[in-house]
mmCIF file of C-alpha atoms in Angstrom:
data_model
loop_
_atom_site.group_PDB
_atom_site.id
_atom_site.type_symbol
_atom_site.label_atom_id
_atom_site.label_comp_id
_atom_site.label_asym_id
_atom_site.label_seq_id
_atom_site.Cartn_x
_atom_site.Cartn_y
_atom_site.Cartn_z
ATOM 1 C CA UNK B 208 -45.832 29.525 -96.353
ATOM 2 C CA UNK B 209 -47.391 32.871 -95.870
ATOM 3 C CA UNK B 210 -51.009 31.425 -96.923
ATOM 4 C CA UNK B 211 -53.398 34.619 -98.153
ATOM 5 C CA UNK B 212 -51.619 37.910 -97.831
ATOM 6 C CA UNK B 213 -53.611 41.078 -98.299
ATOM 7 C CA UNK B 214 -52.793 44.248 -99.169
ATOM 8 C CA UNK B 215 -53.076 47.492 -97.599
ATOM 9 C CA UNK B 216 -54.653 46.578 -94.306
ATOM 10 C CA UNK B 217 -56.249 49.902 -93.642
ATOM 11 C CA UNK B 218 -57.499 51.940 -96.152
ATOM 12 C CA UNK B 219 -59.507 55.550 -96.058
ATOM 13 C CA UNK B 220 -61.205 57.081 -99.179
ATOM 14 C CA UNK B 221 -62.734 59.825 -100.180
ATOM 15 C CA UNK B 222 -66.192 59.391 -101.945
ATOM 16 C CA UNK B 223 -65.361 59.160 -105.506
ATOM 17 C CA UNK B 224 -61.647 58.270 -105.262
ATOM 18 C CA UNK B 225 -60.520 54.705 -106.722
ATOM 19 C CA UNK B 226 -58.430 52.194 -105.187
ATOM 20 C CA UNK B 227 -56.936 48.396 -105.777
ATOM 21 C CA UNK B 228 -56.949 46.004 -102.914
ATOM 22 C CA UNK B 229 -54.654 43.571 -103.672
ATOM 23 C CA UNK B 230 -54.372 39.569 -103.097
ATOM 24 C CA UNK B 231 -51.682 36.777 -103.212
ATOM 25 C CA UNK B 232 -51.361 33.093 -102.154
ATOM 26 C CA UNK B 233 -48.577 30.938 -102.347
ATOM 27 C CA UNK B 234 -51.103 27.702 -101.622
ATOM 28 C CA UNK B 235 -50.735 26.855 -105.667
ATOM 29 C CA UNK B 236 -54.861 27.271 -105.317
ATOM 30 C CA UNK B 237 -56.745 27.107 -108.318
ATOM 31 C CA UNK B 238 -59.925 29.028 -107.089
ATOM 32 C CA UNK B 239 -59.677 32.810 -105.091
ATOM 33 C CA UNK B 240 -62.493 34.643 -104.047
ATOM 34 C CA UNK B 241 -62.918 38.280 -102.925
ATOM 35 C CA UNK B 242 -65.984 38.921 -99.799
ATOM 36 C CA UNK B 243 -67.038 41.736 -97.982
ATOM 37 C CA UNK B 244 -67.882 41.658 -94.227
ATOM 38 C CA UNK B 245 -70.531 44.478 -92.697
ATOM 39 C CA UNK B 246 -70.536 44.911 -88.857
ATOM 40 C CA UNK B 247 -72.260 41.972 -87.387
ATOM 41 C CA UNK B 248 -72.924 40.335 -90.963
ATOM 42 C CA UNK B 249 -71.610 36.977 -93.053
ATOM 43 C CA UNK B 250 -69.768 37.531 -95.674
ATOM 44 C CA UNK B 251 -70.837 38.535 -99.007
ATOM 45 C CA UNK B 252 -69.186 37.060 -102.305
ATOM 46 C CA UNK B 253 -68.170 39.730 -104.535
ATOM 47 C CA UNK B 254 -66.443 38.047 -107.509
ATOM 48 C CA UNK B 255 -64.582 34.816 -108.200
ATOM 49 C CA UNK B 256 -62.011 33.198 -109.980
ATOM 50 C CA UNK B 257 -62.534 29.696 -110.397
ATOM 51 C CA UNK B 258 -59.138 29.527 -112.375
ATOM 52 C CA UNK B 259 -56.747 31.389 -113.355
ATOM 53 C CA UNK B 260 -58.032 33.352 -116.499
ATOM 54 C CA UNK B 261 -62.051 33.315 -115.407
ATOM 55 C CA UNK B 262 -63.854 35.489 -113.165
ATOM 56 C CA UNK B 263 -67.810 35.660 -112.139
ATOM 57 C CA UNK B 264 -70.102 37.621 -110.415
ATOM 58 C CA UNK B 265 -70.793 36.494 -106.956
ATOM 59 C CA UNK B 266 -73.933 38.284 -104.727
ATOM 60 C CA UNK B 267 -73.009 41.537 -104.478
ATOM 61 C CA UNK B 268 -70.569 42.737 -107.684
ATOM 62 C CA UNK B 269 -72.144 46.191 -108.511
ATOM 63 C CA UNK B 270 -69.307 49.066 -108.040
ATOM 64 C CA UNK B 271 -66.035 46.611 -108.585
ATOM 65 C CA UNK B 272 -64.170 44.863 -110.452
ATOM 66 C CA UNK B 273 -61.597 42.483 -110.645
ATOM 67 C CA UNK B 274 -58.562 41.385 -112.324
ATOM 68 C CA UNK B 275 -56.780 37.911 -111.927
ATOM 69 C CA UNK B 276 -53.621 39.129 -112.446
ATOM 70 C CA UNK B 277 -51.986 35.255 -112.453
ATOM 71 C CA UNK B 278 -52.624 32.017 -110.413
ATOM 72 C CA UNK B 279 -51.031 33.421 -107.471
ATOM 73 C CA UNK B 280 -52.753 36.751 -107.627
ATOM 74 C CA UNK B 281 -56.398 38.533 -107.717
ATOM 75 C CA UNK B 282 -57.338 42.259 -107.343
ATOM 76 C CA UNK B 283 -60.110 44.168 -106.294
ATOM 77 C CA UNK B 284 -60.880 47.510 -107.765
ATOM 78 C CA UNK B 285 -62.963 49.917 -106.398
ATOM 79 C CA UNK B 286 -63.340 52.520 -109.658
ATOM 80 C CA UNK B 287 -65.295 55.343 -107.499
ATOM 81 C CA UNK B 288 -65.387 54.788 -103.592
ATOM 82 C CA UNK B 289 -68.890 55.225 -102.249
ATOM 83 C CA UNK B 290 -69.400 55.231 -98.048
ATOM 84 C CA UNK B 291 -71.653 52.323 -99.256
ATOM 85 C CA UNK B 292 -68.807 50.207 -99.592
ATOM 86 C CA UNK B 293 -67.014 50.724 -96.021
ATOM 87 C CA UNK B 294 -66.339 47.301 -94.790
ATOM 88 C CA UNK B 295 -63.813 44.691 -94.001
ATOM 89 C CA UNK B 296 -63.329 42.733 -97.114
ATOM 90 C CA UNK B 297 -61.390 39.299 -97.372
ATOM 91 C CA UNK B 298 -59.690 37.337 -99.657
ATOM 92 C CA UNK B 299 -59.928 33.532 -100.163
ATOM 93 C CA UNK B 300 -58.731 31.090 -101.808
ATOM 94 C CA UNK B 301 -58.977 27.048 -102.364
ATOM 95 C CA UNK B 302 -57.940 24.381 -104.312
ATOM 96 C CA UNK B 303 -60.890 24.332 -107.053
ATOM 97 C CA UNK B 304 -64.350 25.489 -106.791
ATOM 98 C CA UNK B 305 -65.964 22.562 -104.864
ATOM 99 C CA UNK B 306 -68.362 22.039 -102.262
ATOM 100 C CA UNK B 307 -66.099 20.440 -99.910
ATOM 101 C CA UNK B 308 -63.014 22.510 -100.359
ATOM 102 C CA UNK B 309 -61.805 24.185 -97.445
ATOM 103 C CA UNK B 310 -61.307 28.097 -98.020
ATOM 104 C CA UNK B 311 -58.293 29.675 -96.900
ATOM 105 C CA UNK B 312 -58.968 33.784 -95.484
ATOM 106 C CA UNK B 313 -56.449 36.552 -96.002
ATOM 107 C CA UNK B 314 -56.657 38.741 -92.856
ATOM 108 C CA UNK B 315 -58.621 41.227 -94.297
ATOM 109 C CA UNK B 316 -58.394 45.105 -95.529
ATOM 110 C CA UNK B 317 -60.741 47.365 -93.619
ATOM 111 C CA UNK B 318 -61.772 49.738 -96.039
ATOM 112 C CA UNK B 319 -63.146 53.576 -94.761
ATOM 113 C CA UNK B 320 -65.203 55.606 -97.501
ATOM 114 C CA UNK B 321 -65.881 59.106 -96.315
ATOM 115 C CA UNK I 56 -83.665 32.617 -103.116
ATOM 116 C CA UNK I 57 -81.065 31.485 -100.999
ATOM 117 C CA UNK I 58 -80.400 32.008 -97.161
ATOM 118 C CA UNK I 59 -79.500 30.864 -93.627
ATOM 119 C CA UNK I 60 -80.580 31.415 -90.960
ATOM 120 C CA UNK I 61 -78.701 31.636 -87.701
ATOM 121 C CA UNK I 62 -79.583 32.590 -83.765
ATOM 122 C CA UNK I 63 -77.632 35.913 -83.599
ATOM 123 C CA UNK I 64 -76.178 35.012 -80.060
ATOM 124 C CA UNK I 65 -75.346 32.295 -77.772
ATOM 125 C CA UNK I 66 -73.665 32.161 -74.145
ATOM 126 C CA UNK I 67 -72.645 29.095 -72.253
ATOM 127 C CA UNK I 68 -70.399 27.919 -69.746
ATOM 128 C CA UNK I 69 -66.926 26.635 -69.589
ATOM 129 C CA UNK I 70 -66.695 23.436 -69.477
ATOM 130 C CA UNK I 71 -70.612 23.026 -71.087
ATOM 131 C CA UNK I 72 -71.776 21.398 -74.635
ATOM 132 C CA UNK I 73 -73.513 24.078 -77.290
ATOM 133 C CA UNK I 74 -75.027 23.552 -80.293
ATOM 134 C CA UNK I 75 -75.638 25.992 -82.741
ATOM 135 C CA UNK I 76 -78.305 25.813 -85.418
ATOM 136 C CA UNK I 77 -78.587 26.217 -89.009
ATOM 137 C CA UNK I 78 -81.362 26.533 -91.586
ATOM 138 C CA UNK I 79 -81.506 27.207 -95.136
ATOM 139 C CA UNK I 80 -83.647 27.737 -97.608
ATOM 140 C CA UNK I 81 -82.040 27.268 -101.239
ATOM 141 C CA UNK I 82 -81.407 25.062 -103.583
ATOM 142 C CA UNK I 83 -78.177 23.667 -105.508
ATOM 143 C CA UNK I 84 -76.690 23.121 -101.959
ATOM 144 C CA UNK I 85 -74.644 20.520 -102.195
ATOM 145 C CA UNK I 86 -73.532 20.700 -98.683
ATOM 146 C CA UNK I 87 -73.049 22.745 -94.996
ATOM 147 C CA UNK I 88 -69.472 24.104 -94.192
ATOM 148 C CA UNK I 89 -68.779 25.778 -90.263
ATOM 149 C CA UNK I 90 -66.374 28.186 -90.249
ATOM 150 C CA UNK I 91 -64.806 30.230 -87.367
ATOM 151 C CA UNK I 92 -64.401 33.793 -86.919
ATOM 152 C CA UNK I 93 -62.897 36.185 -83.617
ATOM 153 C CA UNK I 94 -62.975 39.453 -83.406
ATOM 154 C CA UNK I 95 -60.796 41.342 -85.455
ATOM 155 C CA UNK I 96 -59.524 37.973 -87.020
ATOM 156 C CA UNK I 97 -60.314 35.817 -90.880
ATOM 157 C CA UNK I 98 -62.557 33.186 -90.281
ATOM 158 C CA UNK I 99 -61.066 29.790 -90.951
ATOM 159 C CA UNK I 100 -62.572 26.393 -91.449
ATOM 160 C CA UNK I 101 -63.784 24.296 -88.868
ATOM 161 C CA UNK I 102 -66.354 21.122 -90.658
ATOM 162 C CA UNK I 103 -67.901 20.218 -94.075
ATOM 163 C CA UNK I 104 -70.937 17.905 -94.446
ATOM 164 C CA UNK I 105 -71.906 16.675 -97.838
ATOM 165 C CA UNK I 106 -73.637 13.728 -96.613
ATOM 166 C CA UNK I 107 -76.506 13.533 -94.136
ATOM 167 C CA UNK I 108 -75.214 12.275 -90.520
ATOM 168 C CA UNK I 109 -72.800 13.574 -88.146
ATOM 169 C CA UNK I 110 -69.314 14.853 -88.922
ATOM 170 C CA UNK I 111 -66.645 14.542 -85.409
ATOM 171 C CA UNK I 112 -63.478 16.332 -85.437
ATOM 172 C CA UNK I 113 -62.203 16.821 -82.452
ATOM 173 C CA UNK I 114 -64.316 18.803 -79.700
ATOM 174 C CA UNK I 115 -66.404 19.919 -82.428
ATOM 175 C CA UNK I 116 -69.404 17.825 -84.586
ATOM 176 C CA UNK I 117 -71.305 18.719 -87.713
ATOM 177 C CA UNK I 118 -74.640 17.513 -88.701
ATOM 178 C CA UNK I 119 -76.468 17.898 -91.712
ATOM 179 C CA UNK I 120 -80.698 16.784 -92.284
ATOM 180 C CA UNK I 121 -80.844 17.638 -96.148
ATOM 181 C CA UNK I 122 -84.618 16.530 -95.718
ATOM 182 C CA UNK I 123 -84.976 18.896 -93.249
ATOM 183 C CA UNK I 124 -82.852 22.154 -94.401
ATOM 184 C CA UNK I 125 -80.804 22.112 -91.420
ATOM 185 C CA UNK I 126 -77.420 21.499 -89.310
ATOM 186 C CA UNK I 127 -76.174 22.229 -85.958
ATOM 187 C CA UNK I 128 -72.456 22.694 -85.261
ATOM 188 C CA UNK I 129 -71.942 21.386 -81.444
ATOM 189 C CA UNK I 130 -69.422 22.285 -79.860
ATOM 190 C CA UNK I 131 -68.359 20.011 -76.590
ATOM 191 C CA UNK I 132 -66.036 20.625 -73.065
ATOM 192 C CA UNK I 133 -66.252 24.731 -74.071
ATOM 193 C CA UNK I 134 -62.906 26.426 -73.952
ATOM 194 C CA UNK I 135 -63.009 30.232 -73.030
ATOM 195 C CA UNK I 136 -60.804 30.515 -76.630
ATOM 196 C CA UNK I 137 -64.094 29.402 -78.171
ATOM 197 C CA UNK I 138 -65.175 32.632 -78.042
ATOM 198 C CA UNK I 139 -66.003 33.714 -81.526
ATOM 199 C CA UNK I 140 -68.248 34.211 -84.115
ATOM 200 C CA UNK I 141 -69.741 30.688 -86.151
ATOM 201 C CA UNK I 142 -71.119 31.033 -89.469
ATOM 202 C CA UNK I 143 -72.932 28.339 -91.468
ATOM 203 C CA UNK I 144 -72.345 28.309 -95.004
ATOM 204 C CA UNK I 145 -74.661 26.714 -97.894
ATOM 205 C CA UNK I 146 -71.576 24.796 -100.303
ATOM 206 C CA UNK I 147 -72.040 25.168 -104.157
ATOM 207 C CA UNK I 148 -69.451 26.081 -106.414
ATOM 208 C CA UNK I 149 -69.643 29.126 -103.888
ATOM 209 C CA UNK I 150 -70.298 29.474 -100.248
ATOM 210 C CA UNK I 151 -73.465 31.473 -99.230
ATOM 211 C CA UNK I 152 -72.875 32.693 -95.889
ATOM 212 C CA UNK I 153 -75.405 32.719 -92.844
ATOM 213 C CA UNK I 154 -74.918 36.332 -90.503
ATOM 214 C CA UNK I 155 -73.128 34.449 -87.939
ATOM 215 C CA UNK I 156 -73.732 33.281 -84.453
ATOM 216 C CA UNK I 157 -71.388 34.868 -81.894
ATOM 217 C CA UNK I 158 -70.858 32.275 -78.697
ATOM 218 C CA UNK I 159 -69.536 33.788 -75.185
ATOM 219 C CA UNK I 160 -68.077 31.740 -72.959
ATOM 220 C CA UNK I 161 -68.366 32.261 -69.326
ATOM 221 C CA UNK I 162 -66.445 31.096 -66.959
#
């Protein structure tokens, strides 16, 4: 099992161009998650999908948006790069949206804006 | 509002016992999750506590005080591989993240 895969790993953008991070997990999870991750900061939840067909805001959702595509995948757009948004972001996902679930971390996409 | 709060940095010995703390200040917590994170890696999970008391697993313990809006992760017989960054995380139907404590071990 290949757990959470991520896609690209690197990334650089111009301010203003758009891009689509893109998630998978093979776990049969029903919950993914997308987070970003400043230098020397936790991680921020962007949006969730608590199942497949349902997404939320999390903390910090202004400038994306997200798509679950099917239970095994969920994207992260980025309509109009802004250096603002030059981070590491991760996916996750676990079984449901609970407390005591364990989340599982894709290995991250480290995202440049110029 | 909701928050953690973290130290920002730790050192100890190899070998040593080191406990890092956790506050919070929110509400709809149902519970403290620990997860690991080294450099340049995905943090993965190391402890949950949804019940007051002390959670073992291994080398490392949890403990959660909901009276008291805190935890400590402790971490015993320190490996130099424990080198990393520990967050604390307040558990609802989403995790709110603390900024992370980043332990050096020393030989």
């Amino acid at each position: 099992n290949a757990g959470v895969t991520q896609t690209p790993k690197f990334q650089v953008l111009k301010t203003g161009q758009s891009m689509t991070l893109q998630c998978a997990q093979d776990m049969n999870h029903n919950s993914m998650y997308w987070y970003r991750q400043d230098p020397g900061m936790g991680l921020r939840l962007i949006y969730y999908s608590a199942s497949e067909g349902t997404t939320d805001k999390g903390e910090v959702p202004n400038g994306y948006n997200v798509s679950r595509l099917n239970k095994r995948e969920f994207s992260l757009r980025l309509e109009s790069a802004a250096p603002s948004q030059t981070s590491v972001y991760f996916c996750a996902s676990s079984l449901l949206v609970d407390p005591h679930d364990e989340q599982f971390f894709g290995p991250g996409t480290r995202l440049t804006v110029l | 509002g909701q928050s953690l709060e973290q130290p920002s940095e730790v050192t100890a010995v190899e070998g040593a016992i080191v406990q890092i703390n956790c506050t919070y200040q929110t509400s709809g917590f149902y519970g403290l999750s620990w997860y690991q994170q080294h450099d340049g890696g995905a943090p993965t999970f190391l402890s949950y506590n949804g019940l007051d008391g002390l959670e073992e697993t291994g080398r490392f313990s949890s403990f959660l005080s909901r009276s008291d809006s805190y935890g400590y992760l402790l971490l015993q017989e320190l490996q130099m591989k424990d080198s990393a960054s520990y967050f604390c995380a307040g558990s609802s139907y989403k995790l709110i993240f603390g900024s992370g404590t980043r332990l050096l071990v020393r030989p």
